[in-house]
PDB file of C-alpha atoms in Angstrom:
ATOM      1  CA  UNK A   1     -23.111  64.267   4.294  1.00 49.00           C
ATOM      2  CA  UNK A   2     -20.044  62.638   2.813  1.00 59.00           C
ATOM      3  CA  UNK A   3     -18.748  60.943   0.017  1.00 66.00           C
ATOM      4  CA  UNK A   4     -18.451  57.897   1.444  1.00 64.00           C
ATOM      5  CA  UNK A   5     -22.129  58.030   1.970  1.00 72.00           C
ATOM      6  CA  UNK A   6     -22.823  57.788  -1.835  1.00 77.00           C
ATOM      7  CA  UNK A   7     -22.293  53.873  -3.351  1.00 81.00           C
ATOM      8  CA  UNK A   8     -19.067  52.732  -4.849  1.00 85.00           C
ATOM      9  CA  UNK A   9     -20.221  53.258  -8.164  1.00 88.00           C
ATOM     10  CA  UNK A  10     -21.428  56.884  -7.931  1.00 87.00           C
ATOM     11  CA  UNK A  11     -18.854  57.668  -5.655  1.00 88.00           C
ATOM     12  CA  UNK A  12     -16.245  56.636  -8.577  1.00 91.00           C
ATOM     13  CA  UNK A  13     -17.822  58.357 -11.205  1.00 93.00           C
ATOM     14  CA  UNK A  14     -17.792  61.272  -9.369  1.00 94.00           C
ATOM     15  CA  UNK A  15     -14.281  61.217  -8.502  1.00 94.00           C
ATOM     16  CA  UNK A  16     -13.256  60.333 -12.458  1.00 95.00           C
ATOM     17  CA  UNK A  17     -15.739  62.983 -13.543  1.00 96.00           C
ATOM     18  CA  UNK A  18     -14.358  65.846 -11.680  1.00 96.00           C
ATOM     19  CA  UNK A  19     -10.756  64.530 -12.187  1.00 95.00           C
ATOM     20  CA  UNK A  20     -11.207  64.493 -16.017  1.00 95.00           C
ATOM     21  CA  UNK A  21     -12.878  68.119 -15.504  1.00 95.00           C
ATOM     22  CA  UNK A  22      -9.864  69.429 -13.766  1.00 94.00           C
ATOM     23  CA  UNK A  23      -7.613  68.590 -15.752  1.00 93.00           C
ATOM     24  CA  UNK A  24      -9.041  69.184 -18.735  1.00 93.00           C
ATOM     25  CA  UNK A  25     -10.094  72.860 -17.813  1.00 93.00           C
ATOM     26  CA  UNK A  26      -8.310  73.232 -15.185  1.00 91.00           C
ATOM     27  CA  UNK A  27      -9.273  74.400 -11.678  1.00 91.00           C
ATOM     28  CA  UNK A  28     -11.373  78.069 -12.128  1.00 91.00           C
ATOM     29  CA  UNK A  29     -12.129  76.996 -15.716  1.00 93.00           C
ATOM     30  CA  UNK A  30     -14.041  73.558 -14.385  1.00 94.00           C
ATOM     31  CA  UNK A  31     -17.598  73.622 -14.320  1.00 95.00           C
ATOM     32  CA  UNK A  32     -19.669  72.142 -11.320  1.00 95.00           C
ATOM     33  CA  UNK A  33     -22.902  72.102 -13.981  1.00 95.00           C
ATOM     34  CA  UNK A  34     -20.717  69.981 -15.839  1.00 96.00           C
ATOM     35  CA  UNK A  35     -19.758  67.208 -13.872  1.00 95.00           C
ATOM     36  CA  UNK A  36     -23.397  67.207 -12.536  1.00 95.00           C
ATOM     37  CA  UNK A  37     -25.193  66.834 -15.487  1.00 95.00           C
ATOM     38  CA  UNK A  38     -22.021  63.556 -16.531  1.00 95.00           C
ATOM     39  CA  UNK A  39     -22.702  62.287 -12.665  1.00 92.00           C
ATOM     40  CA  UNK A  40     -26.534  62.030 -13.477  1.00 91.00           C
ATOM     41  CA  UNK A  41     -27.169  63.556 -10.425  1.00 91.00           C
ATOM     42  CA  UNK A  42     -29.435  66.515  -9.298  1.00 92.00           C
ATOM     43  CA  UNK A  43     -27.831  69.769  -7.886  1.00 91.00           C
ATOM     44  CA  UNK A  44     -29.608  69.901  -4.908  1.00 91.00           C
ATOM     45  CA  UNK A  45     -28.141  65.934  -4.449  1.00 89.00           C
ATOM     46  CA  UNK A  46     -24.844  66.675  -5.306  1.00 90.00           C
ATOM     47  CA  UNK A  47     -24.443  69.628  -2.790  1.00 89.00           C
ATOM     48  CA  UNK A  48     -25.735  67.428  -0.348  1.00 87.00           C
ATOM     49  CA  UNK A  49     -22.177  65.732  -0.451  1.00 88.00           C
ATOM     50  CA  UNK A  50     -19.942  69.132  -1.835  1.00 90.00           C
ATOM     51  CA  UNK A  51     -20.623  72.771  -0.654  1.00 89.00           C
ATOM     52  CA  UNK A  52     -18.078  74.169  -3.204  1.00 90.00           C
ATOM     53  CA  UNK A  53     -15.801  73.679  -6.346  1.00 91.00           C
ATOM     54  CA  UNK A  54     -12.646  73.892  -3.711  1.00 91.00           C
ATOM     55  CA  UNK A  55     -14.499  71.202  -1.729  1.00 92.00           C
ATOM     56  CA  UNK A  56     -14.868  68.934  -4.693  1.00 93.00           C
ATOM     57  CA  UNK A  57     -11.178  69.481  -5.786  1.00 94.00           C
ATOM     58  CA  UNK A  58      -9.754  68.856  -2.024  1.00 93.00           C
ATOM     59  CA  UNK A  59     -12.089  65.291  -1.918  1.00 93.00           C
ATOM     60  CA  UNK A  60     -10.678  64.561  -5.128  1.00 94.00           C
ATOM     61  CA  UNK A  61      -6.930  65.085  -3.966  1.00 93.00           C
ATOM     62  CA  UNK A  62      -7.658  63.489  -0.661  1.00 93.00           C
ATOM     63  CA  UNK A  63      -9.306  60.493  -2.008  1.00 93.00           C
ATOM     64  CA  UNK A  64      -6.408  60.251  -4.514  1.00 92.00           C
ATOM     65  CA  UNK A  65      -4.066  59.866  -2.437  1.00 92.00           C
ATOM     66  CA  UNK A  66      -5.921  57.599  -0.345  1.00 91.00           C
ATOM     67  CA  UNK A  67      -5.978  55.014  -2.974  1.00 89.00           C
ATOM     68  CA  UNK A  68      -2.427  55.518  -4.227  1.00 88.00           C
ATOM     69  CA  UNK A  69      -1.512  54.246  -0.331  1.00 86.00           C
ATOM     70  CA  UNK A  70      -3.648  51.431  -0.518  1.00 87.00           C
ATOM     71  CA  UNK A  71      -1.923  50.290  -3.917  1.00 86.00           C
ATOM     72  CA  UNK A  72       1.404  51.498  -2.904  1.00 86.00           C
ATOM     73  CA  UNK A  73       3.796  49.982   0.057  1.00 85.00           C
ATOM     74  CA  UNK A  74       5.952  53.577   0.556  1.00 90.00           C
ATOM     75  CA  UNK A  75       8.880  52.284   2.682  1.00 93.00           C
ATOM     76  CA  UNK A  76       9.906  54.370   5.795  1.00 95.00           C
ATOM     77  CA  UNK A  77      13.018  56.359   4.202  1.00 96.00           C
ATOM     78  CA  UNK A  78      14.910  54.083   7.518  1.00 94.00           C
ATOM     79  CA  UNK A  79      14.265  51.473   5.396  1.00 95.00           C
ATOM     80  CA  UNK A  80      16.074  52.419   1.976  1.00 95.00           C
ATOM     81  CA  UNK A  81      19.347  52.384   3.947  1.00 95.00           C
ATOM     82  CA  UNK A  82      22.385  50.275   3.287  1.00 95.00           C
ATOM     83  CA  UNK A  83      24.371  48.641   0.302  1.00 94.00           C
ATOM     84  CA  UNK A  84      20.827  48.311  -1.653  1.00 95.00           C
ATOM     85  CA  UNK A  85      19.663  52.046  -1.199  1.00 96.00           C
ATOM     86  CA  UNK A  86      19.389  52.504  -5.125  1.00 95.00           C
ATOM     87  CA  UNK A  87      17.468  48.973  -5.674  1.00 94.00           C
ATOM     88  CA  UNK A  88      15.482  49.915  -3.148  1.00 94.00           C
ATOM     89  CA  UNK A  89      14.755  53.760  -4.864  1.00 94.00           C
ATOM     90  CA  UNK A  90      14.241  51.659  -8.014  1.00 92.00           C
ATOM     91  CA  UNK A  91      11.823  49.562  -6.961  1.00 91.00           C
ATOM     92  CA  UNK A  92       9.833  52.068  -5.547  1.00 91.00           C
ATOM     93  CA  UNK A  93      10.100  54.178  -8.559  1.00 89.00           C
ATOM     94  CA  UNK A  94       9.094  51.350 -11.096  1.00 87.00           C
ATOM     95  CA  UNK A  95       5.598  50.495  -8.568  1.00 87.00           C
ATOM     96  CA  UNK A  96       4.780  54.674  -9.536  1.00 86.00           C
ATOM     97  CA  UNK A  97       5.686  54.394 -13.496  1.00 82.00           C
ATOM     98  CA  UNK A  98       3.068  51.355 -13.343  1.00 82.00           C
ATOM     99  CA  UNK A  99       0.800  52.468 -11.334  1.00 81.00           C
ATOM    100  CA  UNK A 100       0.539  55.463 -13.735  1.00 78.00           C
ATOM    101  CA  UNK A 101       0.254  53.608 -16.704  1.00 78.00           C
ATOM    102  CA  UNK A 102      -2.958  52.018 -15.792  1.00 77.00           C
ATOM    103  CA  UNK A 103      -4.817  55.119 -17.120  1.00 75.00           C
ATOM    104  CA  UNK A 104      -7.170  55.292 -13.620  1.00 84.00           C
ATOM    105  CA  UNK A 105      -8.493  58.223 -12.263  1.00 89.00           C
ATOM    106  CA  UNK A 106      -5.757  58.133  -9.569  1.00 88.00           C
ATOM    107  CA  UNK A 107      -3.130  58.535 -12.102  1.00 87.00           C
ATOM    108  CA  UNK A 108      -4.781  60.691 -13.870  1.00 90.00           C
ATOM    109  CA  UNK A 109      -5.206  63.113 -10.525  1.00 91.00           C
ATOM    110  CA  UNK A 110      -1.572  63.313 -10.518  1.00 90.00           C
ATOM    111  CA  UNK A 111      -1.672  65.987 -12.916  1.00 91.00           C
ATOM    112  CA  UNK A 112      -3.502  68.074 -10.929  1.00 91.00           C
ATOM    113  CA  UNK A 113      -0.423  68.928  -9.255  1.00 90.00           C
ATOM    114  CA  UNK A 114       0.438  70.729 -12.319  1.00 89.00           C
ATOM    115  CA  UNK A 115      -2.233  72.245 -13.351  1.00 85.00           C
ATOM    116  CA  UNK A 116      -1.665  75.603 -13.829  1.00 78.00           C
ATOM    117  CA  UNK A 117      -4.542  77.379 -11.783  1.00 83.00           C
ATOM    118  CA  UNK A 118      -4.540  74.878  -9.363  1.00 79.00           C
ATOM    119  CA  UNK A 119      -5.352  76.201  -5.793  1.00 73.00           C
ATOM    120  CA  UNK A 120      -2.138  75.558  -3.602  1.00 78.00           C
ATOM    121  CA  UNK A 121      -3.018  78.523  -1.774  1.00 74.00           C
ATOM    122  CA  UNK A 122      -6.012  77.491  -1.244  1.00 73.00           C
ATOM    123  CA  UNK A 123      -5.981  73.837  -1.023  1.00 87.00           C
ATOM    124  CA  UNK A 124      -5.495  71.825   2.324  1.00 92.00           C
ATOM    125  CA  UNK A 125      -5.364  68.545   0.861  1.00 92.00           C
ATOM    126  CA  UNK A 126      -3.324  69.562  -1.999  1.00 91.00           C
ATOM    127  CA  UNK A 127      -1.166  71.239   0.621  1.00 92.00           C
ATOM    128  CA  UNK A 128      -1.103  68.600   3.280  1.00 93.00           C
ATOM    129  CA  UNK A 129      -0.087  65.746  -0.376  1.00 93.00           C
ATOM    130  CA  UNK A 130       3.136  68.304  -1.297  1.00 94.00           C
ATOM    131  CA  UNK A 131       4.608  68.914   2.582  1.00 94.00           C
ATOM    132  CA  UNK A 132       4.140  64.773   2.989  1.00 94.00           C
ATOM    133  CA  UNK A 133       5.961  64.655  -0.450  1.00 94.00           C
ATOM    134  CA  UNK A 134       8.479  66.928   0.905  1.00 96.00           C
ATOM    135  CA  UNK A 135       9.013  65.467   4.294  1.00 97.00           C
ATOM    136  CA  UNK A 136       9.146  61.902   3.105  1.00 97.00           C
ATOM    137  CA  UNK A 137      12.555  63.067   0.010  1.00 97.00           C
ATOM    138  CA  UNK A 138      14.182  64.727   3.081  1.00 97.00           C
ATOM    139  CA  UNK A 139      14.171  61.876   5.165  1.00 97.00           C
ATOM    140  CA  UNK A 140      14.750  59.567   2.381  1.00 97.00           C
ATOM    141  CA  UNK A 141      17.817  61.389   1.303  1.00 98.00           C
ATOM    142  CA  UNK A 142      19.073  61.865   5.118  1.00 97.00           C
ATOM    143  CA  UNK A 143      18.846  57.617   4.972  1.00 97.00           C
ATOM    144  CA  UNK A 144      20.786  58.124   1.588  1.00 97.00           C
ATOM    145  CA  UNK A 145      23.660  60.020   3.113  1.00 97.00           C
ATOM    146  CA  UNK A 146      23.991  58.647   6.539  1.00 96.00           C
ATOM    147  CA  UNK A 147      24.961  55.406   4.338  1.00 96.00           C
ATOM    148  CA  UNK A 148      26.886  56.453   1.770  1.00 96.00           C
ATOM    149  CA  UNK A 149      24.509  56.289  -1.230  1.00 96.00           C
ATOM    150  CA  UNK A 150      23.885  59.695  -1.507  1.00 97.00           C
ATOM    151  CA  UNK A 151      26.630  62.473  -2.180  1.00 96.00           C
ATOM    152  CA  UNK A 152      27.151  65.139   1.103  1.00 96.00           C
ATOM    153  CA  UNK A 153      28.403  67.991  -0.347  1.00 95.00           C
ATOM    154  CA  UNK A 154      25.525  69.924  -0.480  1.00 96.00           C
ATOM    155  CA  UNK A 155      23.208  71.257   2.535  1.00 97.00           C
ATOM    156  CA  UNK A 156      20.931  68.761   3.058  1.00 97.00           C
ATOM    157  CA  UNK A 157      18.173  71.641   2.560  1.00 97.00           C
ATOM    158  CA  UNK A 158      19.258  72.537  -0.913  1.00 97.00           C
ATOM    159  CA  UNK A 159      19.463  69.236  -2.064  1.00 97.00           C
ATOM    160  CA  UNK A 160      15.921  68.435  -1.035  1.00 97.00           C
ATOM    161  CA  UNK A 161      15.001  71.162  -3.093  1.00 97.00           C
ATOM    162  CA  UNK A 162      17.101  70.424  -5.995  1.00 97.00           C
ATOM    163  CA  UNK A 163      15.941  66.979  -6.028  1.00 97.00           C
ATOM    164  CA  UNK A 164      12.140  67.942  -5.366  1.00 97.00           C
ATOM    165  CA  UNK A 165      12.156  70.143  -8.437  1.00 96.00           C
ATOM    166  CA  UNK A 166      13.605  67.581 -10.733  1.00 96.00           C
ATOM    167  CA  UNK A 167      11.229  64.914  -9.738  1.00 94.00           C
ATOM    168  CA  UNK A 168       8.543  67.394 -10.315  1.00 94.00           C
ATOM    169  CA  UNK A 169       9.794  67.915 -13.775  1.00 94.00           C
ATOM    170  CA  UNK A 170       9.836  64.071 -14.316  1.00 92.00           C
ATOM    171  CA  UNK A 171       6.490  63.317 -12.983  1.00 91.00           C
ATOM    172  CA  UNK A 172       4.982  66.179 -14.553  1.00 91.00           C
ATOM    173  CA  UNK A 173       6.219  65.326 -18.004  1.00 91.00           C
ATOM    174  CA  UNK A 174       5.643  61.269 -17.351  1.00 89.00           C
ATOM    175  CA  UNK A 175       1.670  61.743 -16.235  1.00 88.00           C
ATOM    176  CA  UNK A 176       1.755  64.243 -19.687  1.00 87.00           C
ATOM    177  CA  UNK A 177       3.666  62.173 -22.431  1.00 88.00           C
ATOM    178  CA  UNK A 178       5.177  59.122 -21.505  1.00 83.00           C
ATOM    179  CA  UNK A 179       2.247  56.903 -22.565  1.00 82.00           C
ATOM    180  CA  UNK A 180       2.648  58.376 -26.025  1.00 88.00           C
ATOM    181  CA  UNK A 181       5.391  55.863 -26.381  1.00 89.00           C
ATOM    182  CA  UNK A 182       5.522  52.719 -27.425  1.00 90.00           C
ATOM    183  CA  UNK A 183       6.038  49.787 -23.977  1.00 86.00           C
ATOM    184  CA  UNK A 184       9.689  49.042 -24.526  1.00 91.00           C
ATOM    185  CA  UNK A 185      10.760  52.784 -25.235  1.00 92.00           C
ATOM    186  CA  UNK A 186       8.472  53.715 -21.741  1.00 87.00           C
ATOM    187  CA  UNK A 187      10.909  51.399 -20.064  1.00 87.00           C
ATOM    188  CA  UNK A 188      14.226  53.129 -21.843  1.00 91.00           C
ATOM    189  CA  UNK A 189      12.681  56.335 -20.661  1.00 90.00           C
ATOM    190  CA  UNK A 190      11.862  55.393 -16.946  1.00 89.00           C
ATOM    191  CA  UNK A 191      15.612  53.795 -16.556  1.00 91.00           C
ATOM    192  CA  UNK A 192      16.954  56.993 -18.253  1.00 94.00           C
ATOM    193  CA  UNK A 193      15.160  58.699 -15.344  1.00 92.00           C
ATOM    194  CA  UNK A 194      16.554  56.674 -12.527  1.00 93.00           C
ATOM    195  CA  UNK A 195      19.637  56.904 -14.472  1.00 94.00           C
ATOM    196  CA  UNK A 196      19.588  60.945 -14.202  1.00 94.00           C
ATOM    197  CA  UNK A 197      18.807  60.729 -10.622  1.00 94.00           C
ATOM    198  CA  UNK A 198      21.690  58.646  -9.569  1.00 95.00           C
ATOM    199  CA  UNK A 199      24.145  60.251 -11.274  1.00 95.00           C
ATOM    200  CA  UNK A 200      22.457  63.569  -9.844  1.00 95.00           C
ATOM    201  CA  UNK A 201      22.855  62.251  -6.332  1.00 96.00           C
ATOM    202  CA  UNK A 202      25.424  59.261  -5.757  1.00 95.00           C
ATOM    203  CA  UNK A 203      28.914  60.787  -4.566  1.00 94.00           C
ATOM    204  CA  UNK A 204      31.492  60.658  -7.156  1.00 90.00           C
ATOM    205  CA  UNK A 205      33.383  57.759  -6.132  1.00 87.00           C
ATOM    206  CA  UNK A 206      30.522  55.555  -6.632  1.00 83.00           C
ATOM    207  CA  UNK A 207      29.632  57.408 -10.372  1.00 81.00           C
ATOM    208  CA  UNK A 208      32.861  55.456 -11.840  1.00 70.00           C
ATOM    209  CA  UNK A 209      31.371  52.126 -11.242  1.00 60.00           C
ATOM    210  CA  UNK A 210      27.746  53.339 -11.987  1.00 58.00           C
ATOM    211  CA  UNK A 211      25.900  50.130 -11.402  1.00 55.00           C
ATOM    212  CA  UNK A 212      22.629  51.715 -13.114  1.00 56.00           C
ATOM    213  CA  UNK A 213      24.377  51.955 -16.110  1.00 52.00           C
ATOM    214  CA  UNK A 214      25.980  48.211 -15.802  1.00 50.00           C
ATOM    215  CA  UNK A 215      21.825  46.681 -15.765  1.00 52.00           C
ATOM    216  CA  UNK A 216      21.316  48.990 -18.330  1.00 53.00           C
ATOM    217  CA  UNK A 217      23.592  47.631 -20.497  1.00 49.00           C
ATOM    218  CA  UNK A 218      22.391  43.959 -19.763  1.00 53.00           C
ATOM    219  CA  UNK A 219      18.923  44.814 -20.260  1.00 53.00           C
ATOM    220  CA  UNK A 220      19.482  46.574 -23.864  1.00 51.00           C
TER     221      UNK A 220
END
């Protein structure tokens, strides 16, 4: 059977069950017994729809990411090029920092990205979510340098890694701590972000001008 077999409402509170359960304890620390007994379901029910704990996790990740698309228009990286490639980046950037503020179980999933046992390895979906990830910054930043927005004095290899490992960094500590603050310092910290980005990546000629900087301004 699958999940989509169960009714909306079960179906949810399974997903935000085993989410919570995840991160909380993270991935060989969860208990099944746990979100069971939460889910008000029987074990011999619930394996009906999951064989394993690395089933559960994978549906969760897969269904995740499912809903983020559905919420979420992610342009073709083609599409971010020209004169408004950072309005573009900055646009798509502010839909995320919302979309993670809600407090759903969606956002919350993204942290199981950085949970510390979580199951790469072992982990299709998870696997699959991180190579998509990957592919879609590479192309992105290929759109970024074929017009000009993006500095080309790196390999375009390295700086798909650099840039991969900061934005892990800044989701990672966003999903953790940013709704500790208060609604206008979340939006000083997200532009601060962007901020750090563009002056990571836009070539140098373009830094002296540093239009991010310029809205800053008018928005403070």
């Amino acid at each position: 059977m699958a999940l989509h077999d169960l009714d909306q409402e079960r179906r949810t509170r399974v997903l935000e069950t085993a989410t919570g359960e995840f991160v909380r304890r993270g991935y060989e620390h969860a208990s099944l017994n746990s979100i069971i007994r939460a889910c008000g379901m029987s074990k011999s029910s619930f394996y009906h729809y999951f064989d394993s704990k690395s089933e559960l996790f994978d549906t969760v990740v897969t269904e995740a990411m499912r809903a983020l698309g559905s919420e979420l228009a992610v342009p073709d990286p083609r599409e971010l090029a020209g004169p408004e490639f950072w309005e573009r980046v900055t646009r798509l950037a502010t839909q995320l920092l919302e979309l993670a503020e809600r407090g759903t179980w969606t956002a919350e999933a993204g942290k199981l990205f950085y949970v510390s046992d979580t199951p790469i390895e072992h982990s299709p979906a998870l696997r699959d979510a991180i190579a998509a990830v990957r592919d879609w910054l590479a192309r992105a930043l290929e759109a970024g340098r074929a017009c000009g927005a993006v500095r080309d004095d790196l390999p375009s290899s390295l700086q798909a890694s650099l840039v991969f490992a900061v934005l892990r960094s800044l989701d990672d500590w966003s999903l953790h701590q940013l709704r500790e603050y208060s609604a206008p310092e979340r939006e000083r910290l997200a532009r601060a972000q962007l901020r750090t980005l563009y002056r990571m990546l836009a070539p140098d000629s373009a830094l002296a001008g540093d239009p991010m900087s310029a809205r800053d301004s008018e928005n403070e």
